[in-house]
Amino acid sequence: MRKLIPFLLLLLSLTAQGQIVDGYITEFPAAMQEPRWVDQVRTRLDNMMSDRLLQSTQLGLMVYDLTDNEVVYTLNERQRQRPASVMKLVTAITALDMLGGDYCYYTSLCYKGTIVGDTLRGSLYCVGGFDPTVNQDDIRYMVNDIRRAGISNIDGMVVADLTMKDTLTYGSGWCWDDDNYRLTPLLVDKKDQFLTVLLREMRSQGIGLNVMLGKGKVPQNCTEVVRYRTGIDKVLSRMMKDSDNLYAESMFYQVARANSTNPGRAADASAAVKRLLSRLGLDPTNYTIADGSGLSLYSYVTAEMLVKLLRYAYDNKAIFTHLYPALPIAGVDGTLGNRMKKGACYNNVHAKTGTVSGVSTLAGYCVGSNGHEMCFAILNQGVIKASDGRDFQDRICEALCR
């Protein structure tokens, strides 16, 4: 009888509230209803905030429901932190917004002078566009084009035009003991060896050379014999999937050089990023953008800023159709290929990773169990072992996706 009393009291309460009609319960009280999906996610994340990792490290976190257009969860979302390679998201979104998905990198070979018989008497200019994809096979094709232009000998100069960017070969705030690539507009196999490889290939194809080497700006009215181009998607894919720092810096300088004939500077690219942030309603003075790859010790962003950019990209098809396929996929490829290989995150989370000493970050997109699309940014700082940060981020993603 004692066990029936609470049930009878509930029935009386439901009857008094008009929730029983003709013997049927028409509406359950709120206490008996299944919690909303978003409340379940918030509870899971709340429980994670007592994790031991957070007793000795810092966390910036923001999750946004793109389907319902509402904030799901925040913690220290406006706290400035180092992004590591998640900075590549900032670079990619800015570049796609400013340059467009059809943008191409160009490397040109032009000559100034006259061709007498099969001999160029004058200068061959190599105009760099900071294309990081150029390899020795590409140089071979370029030399083939020189020969097709009727040039079998060069008597004069071979000149490197490096004026696409400034003369700085390393990024601001990069560590001196890192094995960094040189930031130069003329590259072969990601190395500063364009003229060396070009001359070697010309000799191997029988082009006679009586030349001196130099640097200078290509003059007007040059005759172009080679125009090698690379689409932005090719650069974007390796930059994001493999987290290639040189590719990111090359894109950063495309932004820097856009709409200008002056050599691009990191400060120009930084200004372009901040103009976009201002358009999104953020105060650009709250952030520091020192480079395009995230290697710099001087760059500072927030989880809120990253989520704003991810939302902007999601809402703009011209950006999203290029950005989303380039992101690493959990358990499938890129820097997420060996993470989240099981569970609800597998083949679901599309996000950019970031790791430098003391910093582990992750930002991107995923889909919840209710079918809602989300974007998120997770910034872990002060982590001694990067694997601790990655494990924490993976568990956050699992809490969002399941």
mmCIF file of N, CA and C in Angstrom, residues 129-212:
data_model
loop_
_atom_site.group_PDB
_atom_site.id
_atom_site.type_symbol
_atom_site.label_atom_id
_atom_site.label_comp_id
_atom_site.label_asym_id
_atom_site.label_seq_id
_atom_site.Cartn_x
_atom_site.Cartn_y
_atom_site.Cartn_z
ATOM 1 N N GLY A 129 55.868 33.749 -57.353
ATOM 2 C CA GLY A 129 54.553 34.022 -56.779
ATOM 3 C C GLY A 129 54.335 33.313 -55.459
ATOM 4 N N PHE A 130 55.433 32.812 -54.873
ATOM 5 C CA PHE A 130 55.384 32.091 -53.593
ATOM 6 C C PHE A 130 54.464 30.874 -53.683
ATOM 7 N N ASP A 131 54.695 30.075 -54.710
ATOM 8 C CA ASP A 131 53.948 28.827 -54.891
ATOM 9 C C ASP A 131 54.744 27.700 -54.228
ATOM 10 N N PRO A 132 54.240 27.136 -53.137
ATOM 11 C CA PRO A 132 54.996 26.110 -52.425
ATOM 12 C C PRO A 132 54.920 24.730 -53.059
ATOM 13 N N THR A 133 54.096 24.597 -54.099
ATOM 14 C CA THR A 133 53.895 23.276 -54.711
ATOM 15 C C THR A 133 54.907 22.959 -55.808
ATOM 16 N N VAL A 134 55.662 23.953 -56.280
ATOM 17 C CA VAL A 134 56.572 23.754 -57.416
ATOM 18 C C VAL A 134 57.630 22.704 -57.073
ATOM 19 N N ASN A 135 57.791 21.735 -57.966
ATOM 20 C CA ASN A 135 58.799 20.699 -57.770
ATOM 21 C C ASN A 135 59.684 20.580 -59.016
ATOM 22 N N GLN A 136 60.602 19.628 -59.000
ATOM 23 C CA GLN A 136 61.560 19.515 -60.095
ATOM 24 C C GLN A 136 60.898 19.103 -61.406
ATOM 25 N N ASP A 137 59.821 18.337 -61.334
ATOM 26 C CA ASP A 137 59.084 18.007 -62.558
ATOM 27 C C ASP A 137 58.499 19.270 -63.187
ATOM 28 N N ASP A 138 58.012 20.177 -62.351
ATOM 29 C CA ASP A 138 57.462 21.432 -62.871
ATOM 30 C C ASP A 138 58.545 22.255 -63.556
ATOM 31 N N ILE A 139 59.751 22.260 -62.973
ATOM 32 C CA ILE A 139 60.864 22.978 -63.600
ATOM 33 C C ILE A 139 61.173 22.371 -64.968
ATOM 34 N N ARG A 140 61.088 21.055 -65.067
ATOM 35 C CA ARG A 140 61.337 20.386 -66.346
ATOM 36 C C ARG A 140 60.336 20.856 -67.406
ATOM 37 N N TYR A 141 59.059 20.966 -66.999
ATOM 38 C CA TYR A 141 58.047 21.441 -67.941
ATOM 39 C C TYR A 141 58.297 22.898 -68.340
ATOM 40 N N MET A 142 58.760 23.701 -67.392
ATOM 41 C CA MET A 142 59.060 25.102 -67.695
ATOM 42 C C MET A 142 60.168 25.206 -68.726
ATOM 43 N N VAL A 143 61.193 24.389 -68.557
ATOM 44 C CA VAL A 143 62.303 24.410 -69.515
ATOM 45 C C VAL A 143 61.839 23.917 -70.885
ATOM 46 N N ASN A 144 60.945 22.945 -70.910
ATOM 47 C CA ASN A 144 60.358 22.506 -72.179
ATOM 48 C C ASN A 144 59.683 23.670 -72.899
ATOM 49 N N ASP A 145 58.980 24.514 -72.128
ATOM 50 C CA ASP A 145 58.309 25.671 -72.711
ATOM 51 C C ASP A 145 59.319 26.680 -73.256
ATOM 52 N N ILE A 146 60.454 26.832 -72.569
ATOM 53 C CA ILE A 146 61.507 27.721 -73.064
ATOM 54 C C ILE A 146 62.002 27.235 -74.420
ATOM 55 N N ARG A 147 62.213 25.943 -74.531
ATOM 56 C CA ARG A 147 62.696 25.374 -75.794
ATOM 57 C C ARG A 147 61.628 25.537 -76.894
ATOM 58 N N ARG A 148 60.347 25.363 -76.522
ATOM 59 C CA ARG A 148 59.281 25.513 -77.522
ATOM 60 C C ARG A 148 59.172 26.957 -78.016
ATOM 61 N N ALA A 149 59.660 27.889 -77.186
ATOM 62 C CA ALA A 149 59.661 29.294 -77.607
ATOM 63 C C ALA A 149 60.809 29.590 -78.570
ATOM 64 N N GLY A 150 61.603 28.552 -78.909
ATOM 65 C CA GLY A 150 62.683 28.710 -79.874
ATOM 66 C C GLY A 150 63.995 29.146 -79.261
ATOM 67 N N ILE A 151 64.131 29.026 -77.935
ATOM 68 C CA ILE A 151 65.361 29.436 -77.260
ATOM 69 C C ILE A 151 66.193 28.203 -76.934
ATOM 70 N N SER A 152 67.388 28.139 -77.545
ATOM 71 C CA SER A 152 68.309 27.042 -77.261
ATOM 72 C C SER A 152 69.596 27.537 -76.594
ATOM 73 N N ASN A 153 69.754 28.866 -76.540
ATOM 74 C CA ASN A 153 70.918 29.465 -75.888
ATOM 75 C C ASN A 153 70.492 30.767 -75.208
ATOM 76 N N ILE A 154 71.134 31.068 -74.114
ATOM 77 C CA ILE A 154 70.889 32.331 -73.436
ATOM 78 C C ILE A 154 72.232 33.018 -73.209
ATOM 79 N N ASP A 155 72.328 34.224 -73.700
ATOM 80 C CA ASP A 155 73.544 35.022 -73.555
ATOM 81 C C ASP A 155 73.152 36.323 -72.845
ATOM 82 N N GLY A 156 73.397 36.361 -71.538
ATOM 83 C CA GLY A 156 72.992 37.545 -70.786
ATOM 84 C C GLY A 156 72.874 37.255 -69.303
ATOM 85 N N MET A 157 71.651 37.389 -68.762
ATOM 86 C CA MET A 157 71.447 37.194 -67.329
ATOM 87 C C MET A 157 70.211 36.336 -67.060
ATOM 88 N N VAL A 158 70.223 35.654 -65.942
ATOM 89 C CA VAL A 158 69.030 35.003 -65.403
ATOM 90 C C VAL A 158 68.750 35.686 -64.065
ATOM 91 N N VAL A 159 67.576 36.314 -63.965
ATOM 92 C CA VAL A 159 67.271 37.205 -62.847
ATOM 93 C C VAL A 159 66.099 36.655 -62.039
ATOM 94 N N ALA A 160 66.265 36.632 -60.729
ATOM 95 C CA ALA A 160 65.193 36.219 -59.826
ATOM 96 C C ALA A 160 64.417 37.450 -59.364
ATOM 97 N N ASP A 161 63.125 37.492 -59.679
ATOM 98 C CA ASP A 161 62.255 38.567 -59.197
ATOM 99 C C ASP A 161 61.545 38.060 -57.939
ATOM 100 N N LEU A 162 61.989 38.573 -56.796
ATOM 101 C CA LEU A 162 61.452 38.142 -55.502
ATOM 102 C C LEU A 162 60.587 39.218 -54.877
ATOM 103 N N THR A 163 60.099 40.147 -55.685
ATOM 104 C CA THR A 163 59.426 41.330 -55.139
ATOM 105 C C THR A 163 57.976 41.081 -54.747
ATOM 106 N N MET A 164 57.525 39.832 -54.869
ATOM 107 C CA MET A 164 56.158 39.517 -54.445
ATOM 108 C C MET A 164 55.978 39.765 -52.944
ATOM 109 N N LYS A 165 57.052 39.590 -52.162
ATOM 110 C CA LYS A 165 56.985 39.787 -50.716
ATOM 111 C C LYS A 165 58.223 40.521 -50.220
ATOM 112 N N ASP A 166 58.215 40.838 -48.951
ATOM 113 C CA ASP A 166 59.367 41.494 -48.347
ATOM 114 C C ASP A 166 60.555 40.536 -48.279
ATOM 115 N N THR A 167 61.655 41.022 -47.754
ATOM 116 C CA THR A 167 62.881 40.221 -47.758
ATOM 117 C C THR A 167 63.034 39.352 -46.515
ATOM 118 N N LEU A 168 62.078 39.410 -45.596
ATOM 119 C CA LEU A 168 62.162 38.591 -44.382
ATOM 120 C C LEU A 168 61.955 37.123 -44.740
ATOM 121 N N THR A 169 62.860 36.268 -44.299
ATOM 122 C CA THR A 169 62.767 34.856 -44.659
ATOM 123 C C THR A 169 62.185 33.995 -43.547
ATOM 124 N N TYR A 170 61.922 34.601 -42.374
ATOM 125 C CA TYR A 170 61.298 33.865 -41.274
ATOM 126 C C TYR A 170 60.185 34.717 -40.677
ATOM 127 N N GLY A 171 59.239 34.066 -40.026
ATOM 128 C CA GLY A 171 58.115 34.770 -39.452
ATOM 129 C C GLY A 171 58.446 35.412 -38.120
ATOM 130 N N SER A 172 57.713 36.466 -37.801
ATOM 131 C CA SER A 172 57.894 37.163 -36.531
ATOM 132 C C SER A 172 57.478 36.261 -35.368
ATOM 133 N N GLY A 173 58.387 36.129 -34.387
ATOM 134 C CA GLY A 173 58.064 35.323 -33.219
ATOM 135 C C GLY A 173 58.322 33.844 -33.379
ATOM 136 N N TRP A 174 58.980 33.445 -34.483
ATOM 137 C CA TRP A 174 59.342 32.038 -34.644
ATOM 138 C C TRP A 174 60.539 31.710 -33.763
ATOM 139 N N CYS A 175 60.568 30.512 -33.245
ATOM 140 C CA CYS A 175 61.672 30.090 -32.374
ATOM 141 C C CYS A 175 62.928 29.840 -33.206
ATOM 142 N N TRP A 176 64.053 30.304 -32.721
ATOM 143 C CA TRP A 176 65.310 30.192 -33.474
ATOM 144 C C TRP A 176 65.743 28.740 -33.670
ATOM 145 N N ASP A 177 65.328 27.847 -32.740
ATOM 146 C CA ASP A 177 65.791 26.461 -32.835
ATOM 147 C C ASP A 177 64.811 25.551 -33.569
ATOM 148 N N ASP A 178 63.750 26.117 -34.164
ATOM 149 C CA ASP A 178 62.850 25.316 -35.001
ATOM 150 C C ASP A 178 63.479 25.120 -36.386
ATOM 151 N N ASP A 179 63.160 24.028 -37.021
ATOM 152 C CA ASP A 179 63.638 23.751 -38.376
ATOM 153 C C ASP A 179 62.634 24.338 -39.360
ATOM 154 N N ASN A 180 62.718 25.652 -39.572
ATOM 155 C CA ASN A 180 61.726 26.351 -40.374
ATOM 156 C C ASN A 180 62.160 26.490 -41.831
ATOM 157 N N TYR A 181 61.156 26.541 -42.716
ATOM 158 C CA TYR A 181 61.420 26.796 -44.127
ATOM 159 C C TYR A 181 61.671 28.285 -44.351
ATOM 160 N N ARG A 182 62.466 28.595 -45.364
ATOM 161 C CA ARG A 182 62.717 29.981 -45.737
ATOM 162 C C ARG A 182 61.540 30.494 -46.562
ATOM 163 N N LEU A 183 61.070 31.679 -46.215
ATOM 164 C CA LEU A 183 59.915 32.264 -46.881
ATOM 165 C C LEU A 183 60.378 33.112 -48.061
ATOM 166 N N THR A 184 60.498 32.471 -49.206
ATOM 167 C CA THR A 184 60.929 33.159 -50.416
ATOM 168 C C THR A 184 59.955 32.857 -51.544
ATOM 169 N N PRO A 185 59.718 33.805 -52.452
ATOM 170 C CA PRO A 185 58.712 33.610 -53.505
ATOM 171 C C PRO A 185 59.080 32.605 -54.580
ATOM 172 N N LEU A 186 60.358 32.210 -54.675
ATOM 173 C CA LEU A 186 60.762 31.225 -55.672
ATOM 174 C C LEU A 186 61.264 29.976 -54.968
ATOM 175 N N LEU A 187 60.486 28.906 -55.066
ATOM 176 C CA LEU A 187 60.793 27.664 -54.365
ATOM 177 C C LEU A 187 60.766 26.484 -55.323
ATOM 178 N N VAL A 188 61.569 25.497 -55.000
ATOM 179 C CA VAL A 188 61.473 24.188 -55.659
ATOM 180 C C VAL A 188 61.587 23.136 -54.568
ATOM 181 N N ASP A 189 60.603 22.241 -54.525
ATOM 182 C CA ASP A 189 60.564 21.217 -53.477
ATOM 183 C C ASP A 189 60.672 21.856 -52.090
ATOM 184 N N LYS A 190 60.009 23.016 -51.942
ATOM 185 C CA LYS A 190 59.924 23.751 -50.674
ATOM 186 C C LYS A 190 61.264 24.321 -50.214
ATOM 187 N N LYS A 191 62.246 24.398 -51.145
ATOM 188 C CA LYS A 191 63.563 24.921 -50.801
ATOM 189 C C LYS A 191 63.908 26.134 -51.662
ATOM 190 N N ASP A 192 64.776 26.973 -51.131
ATOM 191 C CA ASP A 192 65.218 28.175 -51.823
ATOM 192 C C ASP A 192 66.328 27.802 -52.816
ATOM 193 N N GLN A 193 65.914 27.153 -53.913
ATOM 194 C CA GLN A 193 66.903 26.650 -54.869
ATOM 195 C C GLN A 193 66.405 26.757 -56.309
ATOM 196 N N PHE A 194 65.536 27.701 -56.558
ATOM 197 C CA PHE A 194 64.886 27.783 -57.870
ATOM 198 C C PHE A 194 65.893 27.977 -58.999
ATOM 199 N N LEU A 195 66.752 28.989 -58.890
ATOM 200 C CA LEU A 195 67.682 29.263 -59.979
ATOM 201 C C LEU A 195 68.658 28.108 -60.188
ATOM 202 N N THR A 196 69.113 27.516 -59.092
ATOM 203 C CA THR A 196 70.050 26.393 -59.196
ATOM 204 C C THR A 196 69.437 25.242 -59.974
ATOM 205 N N VAL A 197 68.203 24.885 -59.632
ATOM 206 C CA VAL A 197 67.535 23.764 -60.300
ATOM 207 C C VAL A 197 67.191 24.128 -61.740
ATOM 208 N N LEU A 198 66.744 25.369 -61.962
ATOM 209 C CA LEU A 198 66.391 25.806 -63.317
ATOM 210 C C LEU A 198 67.600 25.726 -64.249
ATOM 211 N N LEU A 199 68.740 26.261 -63.807
ATOM 212 C CA LEU A 199 69.931 26.236 -64.657
ATOM 213 C C LEU A 199 70.407 24.812 -64.914
ATOM 214 N N ARG A 200 70.343 23.971 -63.914
ATOM 215 C CA ARG A 200 70.751 22.574 -64.087
ATOM 216 C C ARG A 200 69.861 21.874 -65.105
ATOM 217 N N GLU A 201 68.559 22.134 -65.037
ATOM 218 C CA GLU A 201 67.629 21.502 -65.977
ATOM 219 C C GLU A 201 67.819 22.044 -67.388
ATOM 220 N N MET A 202 68.095 23.329 -67.506
ATOM 221 C CA MET A 202 68.326 23.887 -68.852
ATOM 222 C C MET A 202 69.554 23.247 -69.483
ATOM 223 N N ARG A 203 70.604 23.099 -68.706
ATOM 224 C CA ARG A 203 71.812 22.457 -69.250
ATOM 225 C C ARG A 203 71.532 21.005 -69.627
ATOM 226 N N SER A 204 70.742 20.303 -68.790
ATOM 227 C CA SER A 204 70.458 18.892 -69.072
ATOM 228 C C SER A 204 69.631 18.735 -70.334
ATOM 229 N N GLN A 205 68.862 19.784 -70.708
ATOM 230 C CA GLN A 205 68.066 19.734 -71.935
ATOM 231 C C GLN A 205 68.792 20.385 -73.114
ATOM 232 N N GLY A 206 70.081 20.665 -72.921
ATOM 233 C CA GLY A 206 70.884 21.141 -74.044
ATOM 234 C C GLY A 206 70.815 22.625 -74.312
ATOM 235 N N ILE A 207 70.302 23.404 -73.385
ATOM 236 C CA ILE A 207 70.280 24.860 -73.577
ATOM 237 C C ILE A 207 71.646 25.420 -73.172
ATOM 238 N N GLY A 208 72.283 26.101 -74.097
ATOM 239 C CA GLY A 208 73.583 26.694 -73.809
ATOM 240 C C GLY A 208 73.441 27.943 -72.967
ATOM 241 N N LEU A 209 74.278 28.098 -71.944
ATOM 242 C CA LEU A 209 74.169 29.212 -71.013
ATOM 243 C C LEU A 209 75.485 29.970 -70.913
ATOM 244 N N ASN A 210 75.421 31.229 -71.245
ATOM 245 C CA ASN A 210 76.533 32.161 -71.007
ATOM 246 C C ASN A 210 75.928 33.316 -70.222
ATOM 247 N N VAL A 211 75.709 33.061 -68.900
ATOM 248 C CA VAL A 211 74.878 33.962 -68.112
ATOM 249 C C VAL A 211 75.520 34.311 -66.780
ATOM 250 N N MET A 212 75.033 35.406 -66.242
ATOM 251 C CA MET A 212 75.295 35.792 -64.863
ATOM 252 C C MET A 212 73.959 35.759 -64.128
#
